[in-house]
Each structure stands twice: as C-alpha cells, then as structure tokens.
Short mmCIF file of C-alpha atoms in Angstrom, two decimals:
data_model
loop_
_atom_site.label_atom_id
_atom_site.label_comp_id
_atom_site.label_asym_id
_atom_site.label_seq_id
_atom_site.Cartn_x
_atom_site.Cartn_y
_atom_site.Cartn_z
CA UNK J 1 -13.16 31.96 13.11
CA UNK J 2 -13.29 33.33 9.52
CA UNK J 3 -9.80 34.03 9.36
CA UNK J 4 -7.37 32.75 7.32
CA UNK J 5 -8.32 29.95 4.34
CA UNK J 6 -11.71 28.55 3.72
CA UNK J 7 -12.09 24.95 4.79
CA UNK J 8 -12.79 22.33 2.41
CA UNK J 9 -15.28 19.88 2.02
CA UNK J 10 -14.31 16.88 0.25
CA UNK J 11 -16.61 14.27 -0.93
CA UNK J 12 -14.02 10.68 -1.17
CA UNK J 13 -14.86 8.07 -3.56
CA UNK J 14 -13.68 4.57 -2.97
CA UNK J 15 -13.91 2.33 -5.48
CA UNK J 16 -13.78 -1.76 -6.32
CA UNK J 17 -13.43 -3.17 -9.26
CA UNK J 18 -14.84 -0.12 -11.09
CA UNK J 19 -17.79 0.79 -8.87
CA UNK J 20 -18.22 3.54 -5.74
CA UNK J 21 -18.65 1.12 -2.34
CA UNK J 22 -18.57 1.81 1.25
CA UNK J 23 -17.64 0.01 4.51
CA UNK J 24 -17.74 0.51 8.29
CA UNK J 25 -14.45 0.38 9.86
CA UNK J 26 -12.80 -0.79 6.90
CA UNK J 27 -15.13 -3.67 6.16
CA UNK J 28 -18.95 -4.53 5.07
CA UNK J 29 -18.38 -3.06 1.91
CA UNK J 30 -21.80 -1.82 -0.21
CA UNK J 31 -22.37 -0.65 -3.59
CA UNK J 32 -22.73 3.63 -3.68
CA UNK J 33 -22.81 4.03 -7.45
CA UNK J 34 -20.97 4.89 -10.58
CA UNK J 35 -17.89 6.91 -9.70
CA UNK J 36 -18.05 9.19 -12.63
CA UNK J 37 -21.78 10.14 -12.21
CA UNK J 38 -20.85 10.87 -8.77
CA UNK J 39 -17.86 12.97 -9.39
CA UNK J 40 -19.96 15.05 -11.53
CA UNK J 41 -22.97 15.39 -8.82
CA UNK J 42 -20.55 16.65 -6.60
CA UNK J 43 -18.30 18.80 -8.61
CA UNK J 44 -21.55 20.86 -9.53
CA UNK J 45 -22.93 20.93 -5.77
CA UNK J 46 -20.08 22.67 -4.43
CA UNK J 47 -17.40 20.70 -3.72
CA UNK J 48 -14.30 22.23 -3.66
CA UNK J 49 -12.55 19.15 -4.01
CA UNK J 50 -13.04 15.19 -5.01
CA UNK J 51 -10.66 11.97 -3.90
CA UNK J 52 -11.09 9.12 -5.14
CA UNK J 53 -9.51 6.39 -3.72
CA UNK J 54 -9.12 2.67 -5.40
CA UNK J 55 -9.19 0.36 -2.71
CA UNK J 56 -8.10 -2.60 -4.20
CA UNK J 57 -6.16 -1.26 -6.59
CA UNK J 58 -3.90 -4.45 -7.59
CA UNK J 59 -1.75 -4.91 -10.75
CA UNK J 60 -4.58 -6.05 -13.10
CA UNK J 61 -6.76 -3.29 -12.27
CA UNK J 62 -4.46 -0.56 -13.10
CA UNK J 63 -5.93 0.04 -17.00
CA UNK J 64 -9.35 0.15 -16.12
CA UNK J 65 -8.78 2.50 -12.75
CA UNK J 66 -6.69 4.89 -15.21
CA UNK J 67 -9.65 4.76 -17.49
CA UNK J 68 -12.14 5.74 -14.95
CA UNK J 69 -9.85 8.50 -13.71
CA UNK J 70 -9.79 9.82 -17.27
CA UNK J 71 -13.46 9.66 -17.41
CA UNK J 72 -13.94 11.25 -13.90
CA UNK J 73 -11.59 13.97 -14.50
CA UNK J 74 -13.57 15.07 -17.88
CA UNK J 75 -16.68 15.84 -15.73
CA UNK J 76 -15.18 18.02 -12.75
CA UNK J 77 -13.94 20.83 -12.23
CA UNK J 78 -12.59 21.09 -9.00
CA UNK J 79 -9.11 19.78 -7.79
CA UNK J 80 -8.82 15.87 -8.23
CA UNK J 81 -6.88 13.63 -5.79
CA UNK J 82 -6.42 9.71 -6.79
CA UNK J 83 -4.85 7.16 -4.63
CA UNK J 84 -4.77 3.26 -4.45
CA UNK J 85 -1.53 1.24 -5.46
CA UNK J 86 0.79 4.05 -6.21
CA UNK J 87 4.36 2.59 -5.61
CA UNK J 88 6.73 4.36 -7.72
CA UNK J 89 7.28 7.70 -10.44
CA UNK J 90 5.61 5.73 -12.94
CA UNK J 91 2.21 5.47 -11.29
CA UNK J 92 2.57 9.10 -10.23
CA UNK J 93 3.13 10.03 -14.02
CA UNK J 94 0.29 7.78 -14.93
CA UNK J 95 -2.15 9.39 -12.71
CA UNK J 96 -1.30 12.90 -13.58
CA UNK J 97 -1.79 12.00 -17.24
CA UNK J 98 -5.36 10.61 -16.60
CA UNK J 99 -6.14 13.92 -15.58
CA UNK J 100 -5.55 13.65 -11.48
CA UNK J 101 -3.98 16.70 -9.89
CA UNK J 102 -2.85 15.43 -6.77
CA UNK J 103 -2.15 12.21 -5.78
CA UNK J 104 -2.28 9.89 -2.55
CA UNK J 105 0.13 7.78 -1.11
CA UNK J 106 -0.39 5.61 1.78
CA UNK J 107 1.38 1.40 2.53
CA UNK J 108 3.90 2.41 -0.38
CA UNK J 109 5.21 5.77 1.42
CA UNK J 110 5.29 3.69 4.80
CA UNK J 111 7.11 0.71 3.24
CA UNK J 112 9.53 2.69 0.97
CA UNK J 113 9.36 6.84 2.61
CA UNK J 114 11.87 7.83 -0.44
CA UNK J 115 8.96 7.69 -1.90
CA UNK J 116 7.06 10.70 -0.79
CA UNK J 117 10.78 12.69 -1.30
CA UNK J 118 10.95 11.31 -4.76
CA UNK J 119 7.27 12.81 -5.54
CA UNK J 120 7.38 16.25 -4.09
CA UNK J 121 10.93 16.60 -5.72
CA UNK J 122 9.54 15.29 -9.41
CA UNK J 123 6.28 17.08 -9.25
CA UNK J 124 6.21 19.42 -6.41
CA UNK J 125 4.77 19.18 -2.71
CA UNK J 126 1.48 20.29 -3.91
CA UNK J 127 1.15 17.15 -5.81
CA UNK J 128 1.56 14.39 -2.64
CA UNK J 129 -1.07 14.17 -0.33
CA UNK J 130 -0.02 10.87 2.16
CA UNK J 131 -3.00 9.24 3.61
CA UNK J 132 -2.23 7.74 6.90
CA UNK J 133 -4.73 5.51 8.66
CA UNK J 134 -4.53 4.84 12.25
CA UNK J 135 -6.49 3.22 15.35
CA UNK J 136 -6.13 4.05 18.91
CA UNK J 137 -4.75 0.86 20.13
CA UNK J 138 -3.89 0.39 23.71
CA UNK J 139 -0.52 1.50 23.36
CA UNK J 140 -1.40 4.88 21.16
CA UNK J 141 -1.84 5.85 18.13
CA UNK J 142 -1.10 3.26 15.46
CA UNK J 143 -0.95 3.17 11.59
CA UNK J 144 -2.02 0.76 9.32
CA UNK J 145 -0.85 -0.33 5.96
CA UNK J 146 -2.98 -2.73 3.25
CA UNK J 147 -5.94 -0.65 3.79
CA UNK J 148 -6.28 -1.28 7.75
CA UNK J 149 -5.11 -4.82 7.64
CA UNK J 150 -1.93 -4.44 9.02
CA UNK J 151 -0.49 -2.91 12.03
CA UNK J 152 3.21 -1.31 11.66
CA UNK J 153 5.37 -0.41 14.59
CA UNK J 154 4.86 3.49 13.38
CA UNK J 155 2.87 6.10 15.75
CA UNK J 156 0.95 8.16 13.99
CA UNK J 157 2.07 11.80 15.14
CA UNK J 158 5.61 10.83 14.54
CA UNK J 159 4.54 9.59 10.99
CA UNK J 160 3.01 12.76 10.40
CA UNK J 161 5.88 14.64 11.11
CA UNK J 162 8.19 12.83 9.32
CA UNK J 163 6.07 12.80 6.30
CA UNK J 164 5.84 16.95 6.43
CA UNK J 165 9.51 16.48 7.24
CA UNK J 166 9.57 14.64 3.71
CA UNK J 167 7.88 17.31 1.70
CA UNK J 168 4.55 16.31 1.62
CA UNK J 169 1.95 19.04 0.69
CA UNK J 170 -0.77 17.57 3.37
CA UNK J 171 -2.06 14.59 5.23
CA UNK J 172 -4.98 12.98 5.27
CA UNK J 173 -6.02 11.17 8.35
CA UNK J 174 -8.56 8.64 8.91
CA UNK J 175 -9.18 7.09 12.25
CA UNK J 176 -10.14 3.66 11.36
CA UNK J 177 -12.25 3.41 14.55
CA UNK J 178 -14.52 5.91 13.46
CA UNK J 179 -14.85 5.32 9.87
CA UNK J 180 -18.43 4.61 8.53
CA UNK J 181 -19.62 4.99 12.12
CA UNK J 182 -21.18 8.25 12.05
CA UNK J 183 -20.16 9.46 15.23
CA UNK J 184 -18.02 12.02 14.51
CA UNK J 185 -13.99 12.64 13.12
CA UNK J 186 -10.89 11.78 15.69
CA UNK J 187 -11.17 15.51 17.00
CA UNK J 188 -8.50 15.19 19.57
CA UNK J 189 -6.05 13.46 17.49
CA UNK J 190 -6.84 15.99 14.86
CA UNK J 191 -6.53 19.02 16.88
CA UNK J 192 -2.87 17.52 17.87
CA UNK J 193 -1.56 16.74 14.48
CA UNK J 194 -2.22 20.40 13.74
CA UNK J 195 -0.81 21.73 16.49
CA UNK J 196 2.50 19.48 15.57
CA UNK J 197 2.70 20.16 11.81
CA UNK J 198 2.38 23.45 9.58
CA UNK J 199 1.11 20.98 6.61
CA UNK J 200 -2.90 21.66 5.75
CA UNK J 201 -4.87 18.16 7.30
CA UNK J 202 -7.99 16.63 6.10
CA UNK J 203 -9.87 15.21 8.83
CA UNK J 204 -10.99 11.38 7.36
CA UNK J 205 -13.40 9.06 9.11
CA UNK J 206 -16.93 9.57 11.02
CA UNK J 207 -18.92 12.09 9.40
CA UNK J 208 -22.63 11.46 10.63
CA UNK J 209 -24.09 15.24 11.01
CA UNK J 210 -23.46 18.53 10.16
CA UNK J 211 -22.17 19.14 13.48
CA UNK J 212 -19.52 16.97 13.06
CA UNK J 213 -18.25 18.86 10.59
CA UNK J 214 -18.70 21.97 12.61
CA UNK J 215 -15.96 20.41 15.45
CA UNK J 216 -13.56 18.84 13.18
CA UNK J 217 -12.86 22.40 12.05
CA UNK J 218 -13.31 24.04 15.32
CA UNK J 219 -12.18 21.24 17.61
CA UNK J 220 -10.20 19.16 15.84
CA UNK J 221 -8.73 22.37 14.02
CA UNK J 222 -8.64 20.20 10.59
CA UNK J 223 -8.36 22.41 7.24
CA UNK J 224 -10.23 20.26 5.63
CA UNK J 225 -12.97 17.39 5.98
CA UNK J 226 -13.64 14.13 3.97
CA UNK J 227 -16.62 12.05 4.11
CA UNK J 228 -18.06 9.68 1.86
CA UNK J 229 -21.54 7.71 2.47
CA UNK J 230 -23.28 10.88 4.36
CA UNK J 231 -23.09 12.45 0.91
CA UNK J 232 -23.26 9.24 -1.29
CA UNK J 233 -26.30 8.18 0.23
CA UNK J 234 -27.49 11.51 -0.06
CA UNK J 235 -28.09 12.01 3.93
CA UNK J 236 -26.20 15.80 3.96
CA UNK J 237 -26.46 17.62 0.80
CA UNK J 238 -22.97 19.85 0.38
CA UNK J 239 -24.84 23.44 -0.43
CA UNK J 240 -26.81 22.99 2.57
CA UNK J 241 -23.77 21.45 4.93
CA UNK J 242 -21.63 24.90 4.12
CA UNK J 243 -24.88 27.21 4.51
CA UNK J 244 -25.16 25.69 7.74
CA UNK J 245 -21.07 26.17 8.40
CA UNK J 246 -21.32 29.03 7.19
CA UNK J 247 -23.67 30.02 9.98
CA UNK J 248 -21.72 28.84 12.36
CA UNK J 249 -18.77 31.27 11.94
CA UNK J 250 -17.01 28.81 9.61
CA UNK J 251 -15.38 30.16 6.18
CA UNK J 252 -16.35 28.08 3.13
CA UNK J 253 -16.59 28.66 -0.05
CA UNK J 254 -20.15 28.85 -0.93
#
C-alpha cells in the first residue's frame, strides 16, 4: 500500500459572494467562514493542498473573487487550485496572477473542450485540473454543467478520457449524489476512472469519517481526496485524519 506517491488530502473551499458556504447535493447552502482565515488554518494543519472553488462566480464577481484569491494565496503555502467561471486564456492568466497555481475548469471545458487543449498548451498540463460532476442516473453515469443544474448528453468515463486525451494534468470528480451526505466518496466509479485513465484523480463528494477516506484510496483507488464541511465544521481534524491513514497502511505526508 505505501508504494508509489503519497495521497493527498485536500480541504475545498466554495465560496458565494465572498464567503466559505456549503450545501448537500448541490443545494441548502450555509455559511462556513471567511475563506482566507480558512486557507490559512488549513495550510498550517497539513494540508498538502487547498481548492477553492467560486460557485457563483458570474461576470460582476470576477474583481472581488481575484481579490480574495490574492489574499488567500498570501497566507498558504501549499499548492493552490481556483475554479468558478473560467471560460477563456484570459481568466486562466488572471488566476495565475492572483497567485493560483492550478486552475479548474468544469461547464466551460464541456461547452467549448478547446478549451482544456488551449490551457495545457499555454501553461502546461500541470496547470488544468477539469472538475467533472456527475450523478448516477438511470441510464449511467451522467455529467452536469452550471454547477449540477444541468444534465448534458456526456457519460462520465468517456468525458474523463477525453479530457486526459486533451492534456489535462488530473480530474476531479464529484458524485453529486453523495455530496454533503456523509456517506462516503463514489468508490466504484472511482476505482473505474482509474483503472481507465493514467491522469492522478481526486475523489470529490461524501466525506463523513475517516474511513471514508481510508476506501476512496484503497477502494476507489483515488490519488487524492477532497472534502469540505467535515473539516470546515471542524468534525475531522487533518493531522489526526493522516495519523489515522497513516495507520492504516496509507502513505501521506505527515
């Protein structure tokens, strides 16, 4: 089990209108605190990396989202992924400025899948991480676009593929049926998109216990997991979450 790269625990920020907030299955949204003071918790409890995600992120909102992601990025230091409303080179440019080094694409790379060529080519493949959210509808795997309001005729493993395909440096799934619900990550679909693609993914949606973590990497063979109100709400504290890992045959970075 200890072979090969640590797995990473990722503490996701998503954020309205300036503050952290968190839903259940996409909805229900309720305030989790200021982004930057949370950035900062985490970066110095062992993260080993922070996304933050802006989840309305609409034309108005751009200047004060870059601000924040200016102010977040002067307390971490620990890789730094930002997504919401990213459509073209420009936003990509803008984002790396503010002091992001990744960034995440999701509806635009769908709508327009240039796009994710257009990144990796400008700024390298380490630079686009494509968020794909998807249900298990009765006909499969499904994405979503407009942050799970819309279905699109897309399955998600052939998504996934095309988008490594594309150049994309990794994937980040969440399974909109499990997020906020604490019952554990997509494990199945998980374990399948890594068996399909040689990309590093991020397992998104579900974290309620430690154990969960535990089976997304073992399980669900994920490279890295996300979670957001376990650790907001300060339910699983991170040094404790990779001691326990750690016991369980799992390499982290401790």
């Amino acid at each position: 089990m200890n072979k090969g790269l640590a797995k990473r625990i990722i503490p996701c920020l998503d954020v309205k209108d300036g503050e952290t907030v968190k839903g259940t299955n996409f909805v229900n949204l309720r305030k989790a605190g200021d982004p930057v003071e949370l950035g900062k918790i985490y970066s110095q409890a062992g993260a080993d990396e922070l996304v933050f995600l802006d989840i309305t992120a609409s034309f108005e909102g751009r200047k004060t989202f870059t601000q924040i992601v200016t102010r977040v990025a002067r307390e971490i230091n620990i890789p730094f992924t930002v997504g919401g409303g990213i459509n073209a080179l420009e936003d990509v440019e803008r984002l790396l400025y503010a002091g992001a080094d990744k960034v995440s694409v999701n509806s635009a790379a769908i709508r327009r899948p240039q796009l994710i060529n257009e990144i990796t080519s400008k700024f390298g493949s380490q630079v686009c991480v494509c968020a794909i959210d998807a249900r298990f509808d009765p006909d499969g795997w499904h994405c979503y676009i407009k942050g799970g309001r819309e279905r699109v005729e897309l399955g998600l493993f052939d998504w996934a593929k095309e988008v490594e395909d594309r150049g994309a440096g990794e994937i980040l799934f969440t399974s909109m049926d499990h997020d906020g619900v604490k019952t554990g990550y997509a494990n199945e679909a998980l374990a399948k998109l890594a068996d399909t693609l040689s990309i590093p993914v991020i397992a998104s949606g579900g974290a309620g216990a430690k154990e969960h973590f535990r089976d997304a990497f073992t399980i669900g063979k994920a490279d890295a997991a996300l979670a957001a109100s376990v650790f907001h709400f300060g339910e699983i504290p991170i040094k404790e979450l990779k001691e326990y890992l750690r016991d369980e045959g799992i390499n982290v970075r401790l």
